[in-house]
XYZ file of N, CA and C in Angstrom:
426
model
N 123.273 76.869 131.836
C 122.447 76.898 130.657
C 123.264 77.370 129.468
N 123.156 77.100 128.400
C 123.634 77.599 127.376
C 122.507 78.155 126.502
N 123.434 79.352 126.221
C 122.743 80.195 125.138
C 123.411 79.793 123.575
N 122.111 79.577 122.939
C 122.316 79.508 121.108
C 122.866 80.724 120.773
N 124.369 80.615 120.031
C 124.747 80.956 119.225
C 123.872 82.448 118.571
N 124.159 83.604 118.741
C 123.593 84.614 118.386
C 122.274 85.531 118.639
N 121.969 84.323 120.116
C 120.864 84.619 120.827
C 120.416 85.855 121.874
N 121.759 86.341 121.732
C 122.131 87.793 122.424
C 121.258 88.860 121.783
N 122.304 88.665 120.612
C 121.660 89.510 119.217
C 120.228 90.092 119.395
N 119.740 88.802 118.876
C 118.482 88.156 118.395
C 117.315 88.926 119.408
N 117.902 88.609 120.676
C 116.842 89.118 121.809
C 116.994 90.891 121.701
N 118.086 91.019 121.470
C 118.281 92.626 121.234
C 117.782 93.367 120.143
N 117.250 92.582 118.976
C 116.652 93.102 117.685
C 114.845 92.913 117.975
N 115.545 91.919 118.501
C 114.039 91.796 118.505
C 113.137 92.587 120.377
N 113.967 93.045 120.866
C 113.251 93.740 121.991
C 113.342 95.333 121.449
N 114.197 95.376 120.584
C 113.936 96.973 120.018
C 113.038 96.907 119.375
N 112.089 95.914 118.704
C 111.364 96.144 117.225
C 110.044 95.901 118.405
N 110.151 95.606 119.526
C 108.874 95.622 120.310
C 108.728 97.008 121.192
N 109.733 97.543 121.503
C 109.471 98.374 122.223
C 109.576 99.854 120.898
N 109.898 99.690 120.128
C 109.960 100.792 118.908
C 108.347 101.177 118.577
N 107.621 99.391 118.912
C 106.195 99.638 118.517
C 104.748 100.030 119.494
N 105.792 100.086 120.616
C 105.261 100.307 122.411
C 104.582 99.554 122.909
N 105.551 97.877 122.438
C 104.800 97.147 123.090
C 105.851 97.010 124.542
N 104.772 96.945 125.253
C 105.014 96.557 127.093
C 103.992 95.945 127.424
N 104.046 94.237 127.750
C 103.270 93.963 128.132
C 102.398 92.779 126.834
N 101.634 92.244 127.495
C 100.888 91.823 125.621
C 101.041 90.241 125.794
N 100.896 89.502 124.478
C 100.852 88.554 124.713
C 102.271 87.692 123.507
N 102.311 86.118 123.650
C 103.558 85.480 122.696
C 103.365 83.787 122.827
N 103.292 83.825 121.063
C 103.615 82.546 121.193
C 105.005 82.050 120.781
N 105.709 81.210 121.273
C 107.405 81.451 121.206
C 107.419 79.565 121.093
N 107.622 79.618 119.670
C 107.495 78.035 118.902
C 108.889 77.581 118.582
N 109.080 76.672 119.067
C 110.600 75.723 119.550
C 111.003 76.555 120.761
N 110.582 76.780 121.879
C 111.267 77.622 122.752
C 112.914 76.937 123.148
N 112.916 75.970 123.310
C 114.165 75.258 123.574
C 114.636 75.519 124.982
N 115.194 75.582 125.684
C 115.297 75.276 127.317
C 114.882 76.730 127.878
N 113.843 77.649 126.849
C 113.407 78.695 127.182
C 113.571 80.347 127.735
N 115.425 80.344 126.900
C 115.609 81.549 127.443
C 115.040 83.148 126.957
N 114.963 82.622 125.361
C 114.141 83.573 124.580
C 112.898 84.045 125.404
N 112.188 83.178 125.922
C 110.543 83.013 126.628
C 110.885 84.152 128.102
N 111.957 83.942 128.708
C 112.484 84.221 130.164
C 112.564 85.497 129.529
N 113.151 86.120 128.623
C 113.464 87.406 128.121
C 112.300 88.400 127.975
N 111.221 87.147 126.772
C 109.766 88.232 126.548
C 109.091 88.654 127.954
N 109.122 87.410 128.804
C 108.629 87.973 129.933
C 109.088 88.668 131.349
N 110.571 89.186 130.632
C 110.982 90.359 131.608
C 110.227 91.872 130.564
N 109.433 91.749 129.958
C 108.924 92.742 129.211
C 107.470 93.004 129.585
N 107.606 91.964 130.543
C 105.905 91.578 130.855
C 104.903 90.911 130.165
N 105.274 90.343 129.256
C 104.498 89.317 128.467
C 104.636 88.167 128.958
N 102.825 87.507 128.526
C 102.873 85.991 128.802
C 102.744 85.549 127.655
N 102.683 84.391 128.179
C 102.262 83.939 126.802
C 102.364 82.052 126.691
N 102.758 81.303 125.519
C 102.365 80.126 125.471
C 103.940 79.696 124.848
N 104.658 79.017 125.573
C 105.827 78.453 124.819
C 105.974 76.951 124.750
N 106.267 76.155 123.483
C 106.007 75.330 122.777
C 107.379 74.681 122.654
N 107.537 73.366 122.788
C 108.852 72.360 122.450
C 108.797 71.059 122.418
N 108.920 70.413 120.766
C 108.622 69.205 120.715
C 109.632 68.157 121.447
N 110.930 68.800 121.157
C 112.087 67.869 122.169
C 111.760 67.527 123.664
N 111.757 66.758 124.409
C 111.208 66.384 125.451
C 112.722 66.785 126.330
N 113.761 66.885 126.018
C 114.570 67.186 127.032
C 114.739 68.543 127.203
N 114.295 69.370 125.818
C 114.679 70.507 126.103
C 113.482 71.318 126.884
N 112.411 70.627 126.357
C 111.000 70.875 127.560
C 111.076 70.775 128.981
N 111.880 69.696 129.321
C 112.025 69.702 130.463
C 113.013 70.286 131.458
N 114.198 71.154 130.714
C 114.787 72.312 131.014
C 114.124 73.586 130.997
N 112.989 73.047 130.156
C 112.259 75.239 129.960
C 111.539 75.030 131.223
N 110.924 73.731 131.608
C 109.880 73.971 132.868
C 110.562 74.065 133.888
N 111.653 73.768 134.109
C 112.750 74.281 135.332
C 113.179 75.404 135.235
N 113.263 76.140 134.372
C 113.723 77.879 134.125
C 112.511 78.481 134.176
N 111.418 78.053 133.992
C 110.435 79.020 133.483
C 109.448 78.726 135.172
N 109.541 77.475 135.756
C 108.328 76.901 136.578
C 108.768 77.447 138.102
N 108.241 77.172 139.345
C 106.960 77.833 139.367
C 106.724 78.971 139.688
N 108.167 80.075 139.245
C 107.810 81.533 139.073
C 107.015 82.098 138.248
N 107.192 81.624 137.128
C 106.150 82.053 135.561
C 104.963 81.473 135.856
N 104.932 80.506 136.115
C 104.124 79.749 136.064
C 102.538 80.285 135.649
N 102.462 81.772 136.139
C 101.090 81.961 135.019
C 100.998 83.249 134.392
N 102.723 83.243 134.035
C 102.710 84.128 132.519
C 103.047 83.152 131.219
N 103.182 81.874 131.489
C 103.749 81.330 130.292
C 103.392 79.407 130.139
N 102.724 78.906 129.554
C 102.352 77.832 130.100
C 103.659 77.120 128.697
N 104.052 75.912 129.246
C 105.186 75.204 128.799
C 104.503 73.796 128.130
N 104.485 73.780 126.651
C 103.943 72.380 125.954
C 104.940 72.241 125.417
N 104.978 70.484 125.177
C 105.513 69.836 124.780
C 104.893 68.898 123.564
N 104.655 69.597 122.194
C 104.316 69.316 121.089
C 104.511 70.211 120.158
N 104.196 69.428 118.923
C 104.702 70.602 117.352
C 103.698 71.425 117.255
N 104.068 72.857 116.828
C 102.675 73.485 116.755
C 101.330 73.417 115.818
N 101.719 72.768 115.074
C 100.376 71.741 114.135
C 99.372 71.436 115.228
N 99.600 70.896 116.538
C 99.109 70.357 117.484
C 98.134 70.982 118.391
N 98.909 72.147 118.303
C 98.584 73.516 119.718
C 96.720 73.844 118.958
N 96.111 73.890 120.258
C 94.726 73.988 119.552
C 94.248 75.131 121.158
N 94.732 76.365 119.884
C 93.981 77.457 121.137
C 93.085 78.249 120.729
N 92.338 78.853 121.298
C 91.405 79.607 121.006
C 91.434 81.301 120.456
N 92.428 81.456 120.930
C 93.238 83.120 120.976
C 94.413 83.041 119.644
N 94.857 84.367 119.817
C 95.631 84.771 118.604
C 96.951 85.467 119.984
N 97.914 86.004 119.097
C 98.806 86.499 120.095
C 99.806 87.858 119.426
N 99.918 88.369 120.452
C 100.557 89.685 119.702
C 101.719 89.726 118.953
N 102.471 88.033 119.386
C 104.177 88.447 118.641
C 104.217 86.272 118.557
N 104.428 86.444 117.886
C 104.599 84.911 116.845
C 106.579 84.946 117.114
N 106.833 84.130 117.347
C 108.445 84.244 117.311
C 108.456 82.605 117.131
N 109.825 82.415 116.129
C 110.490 81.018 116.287
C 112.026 80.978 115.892
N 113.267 80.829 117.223
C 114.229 81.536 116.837
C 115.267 80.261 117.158
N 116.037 79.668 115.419
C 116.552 79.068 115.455
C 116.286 77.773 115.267
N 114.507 77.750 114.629
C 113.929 76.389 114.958
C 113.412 76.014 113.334
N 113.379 77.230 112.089
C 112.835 76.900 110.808
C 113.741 75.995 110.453
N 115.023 75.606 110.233
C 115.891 74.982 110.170
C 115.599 73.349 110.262
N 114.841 73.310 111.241
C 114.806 72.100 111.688
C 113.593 71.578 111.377
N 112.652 72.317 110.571
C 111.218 71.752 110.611
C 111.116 71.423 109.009
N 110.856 70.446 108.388
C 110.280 69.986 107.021
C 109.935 70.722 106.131
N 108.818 71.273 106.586
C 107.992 72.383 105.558
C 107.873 73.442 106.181
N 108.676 74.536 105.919
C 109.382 75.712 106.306
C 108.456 76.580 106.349
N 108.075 76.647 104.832
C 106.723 77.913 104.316
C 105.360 77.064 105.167
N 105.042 76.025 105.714
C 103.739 75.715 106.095
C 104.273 76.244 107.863
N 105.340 75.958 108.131
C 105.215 76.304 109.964
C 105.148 77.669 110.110
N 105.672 78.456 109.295
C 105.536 80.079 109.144
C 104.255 80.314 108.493
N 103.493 79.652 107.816
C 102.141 80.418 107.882
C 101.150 79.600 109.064
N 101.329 78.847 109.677
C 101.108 78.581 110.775
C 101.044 79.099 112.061
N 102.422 79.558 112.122
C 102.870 80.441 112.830
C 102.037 81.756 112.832
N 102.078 82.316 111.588
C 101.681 83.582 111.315
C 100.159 83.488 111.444
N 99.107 82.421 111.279
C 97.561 82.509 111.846
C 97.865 82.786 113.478
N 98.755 82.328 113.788
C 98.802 82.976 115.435
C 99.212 83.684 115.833
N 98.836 84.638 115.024
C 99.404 86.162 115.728
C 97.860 86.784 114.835
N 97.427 87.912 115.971
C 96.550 88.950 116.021
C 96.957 89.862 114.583
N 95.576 90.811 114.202
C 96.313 91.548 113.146
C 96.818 92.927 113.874
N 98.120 93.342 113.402
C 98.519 94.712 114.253
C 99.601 94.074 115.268
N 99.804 92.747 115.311
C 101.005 92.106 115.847
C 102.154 91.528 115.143
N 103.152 91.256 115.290
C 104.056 90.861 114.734
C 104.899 89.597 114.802
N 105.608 89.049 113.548
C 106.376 87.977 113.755
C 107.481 87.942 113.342
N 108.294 87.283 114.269
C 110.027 87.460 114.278
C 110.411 85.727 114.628
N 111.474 85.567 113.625
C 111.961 84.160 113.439
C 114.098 85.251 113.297
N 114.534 83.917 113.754
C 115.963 83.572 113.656
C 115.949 82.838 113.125
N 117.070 82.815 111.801
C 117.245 81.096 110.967
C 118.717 81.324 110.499
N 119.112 80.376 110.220
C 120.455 80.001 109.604
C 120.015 79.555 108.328
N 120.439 80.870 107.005
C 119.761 80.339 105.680
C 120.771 79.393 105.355
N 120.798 78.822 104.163
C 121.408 77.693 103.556
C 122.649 78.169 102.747
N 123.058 79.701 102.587
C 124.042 80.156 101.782
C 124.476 81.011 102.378
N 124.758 80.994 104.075
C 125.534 82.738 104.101
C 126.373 82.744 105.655
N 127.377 81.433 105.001
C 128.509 81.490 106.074
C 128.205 80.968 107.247
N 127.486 80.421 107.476
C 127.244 80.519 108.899
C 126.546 81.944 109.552
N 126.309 82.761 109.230
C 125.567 83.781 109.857
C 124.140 83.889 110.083
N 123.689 84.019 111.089
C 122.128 83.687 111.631
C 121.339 85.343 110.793
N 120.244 85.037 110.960
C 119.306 86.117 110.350
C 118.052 86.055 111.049
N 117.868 87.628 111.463
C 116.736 87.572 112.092
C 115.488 88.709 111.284
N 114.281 88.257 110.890
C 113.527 89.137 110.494
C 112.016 89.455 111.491
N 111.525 90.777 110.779
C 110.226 90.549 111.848
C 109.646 91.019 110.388
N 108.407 90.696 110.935
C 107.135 91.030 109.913
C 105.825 91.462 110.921
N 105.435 93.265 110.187
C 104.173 93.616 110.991
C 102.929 92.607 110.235
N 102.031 92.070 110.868
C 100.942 91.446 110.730
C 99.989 92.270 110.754
């Protein structure tokens, strides 16, 4: 498997900013999961949750990493999240490495951000457009 480029990091900023807030456990929606290692990570924390990938090949690497051990901490779709029609909200909104790639940047992040609970949080990885090549990761309390 290969890991994205700064994805070490990323999981390390972002598992301190969850456990800083005592989360153990809880819920995630994790939008572009991509062959799902980010997803494999939240749920060594004990979270389930719902992970999302419009690429069909890389979907079909997350359901081989993720299936049929996870299998009911984390259910694996294969569509854009415009699409996803759930009923629930979720404690941690994440999309890492994937704003980049989506059209309308500010509409998938407030998208994103209706799916998360209030008192939960959201954390994205992006590669801005001016800074070397260096990835950036932020969170935002909701």
């Amino acid at each position: 498997m290969t890991v994205a480029p700064g994805s070490i990091l990323t999981w390390l900023a972002v598992r301190e900013a969850l456990l800083s807030r005592g989360v153990r456990g809880g819920t995630f929606l994790d939008a572009g999961c991509g062959e799902g290692w980010m997803t494999k990570q939240l749920m060594s924390l004990g979270m389930e949750g719902v992970a999302i990938e419009p690429s069909l090949a890389a979907y079909s690497r997350a359901l081989n990493r993720l299936h049929p051990r996870f299998q009911f901490q984390v259910d694996v779709l294969n569509l854009p999240l415009t699409e996803l029609k759930l009923e629930r909200n979720f404690d941690l909104g994440c999309a890492f490495t994937v704003i980049e790639h989506v059209t309308d940047d500010a509409s998938f992040l407030k998208e994103l951000k209706m799916r998360v609970r209030r008192g939960g949080g959201l954390s994205s990885q992006f590669l801005p457009a001016k800074t070397n090549g260096r990835l950036r990761t932020i969170w935002l309390d909701i």
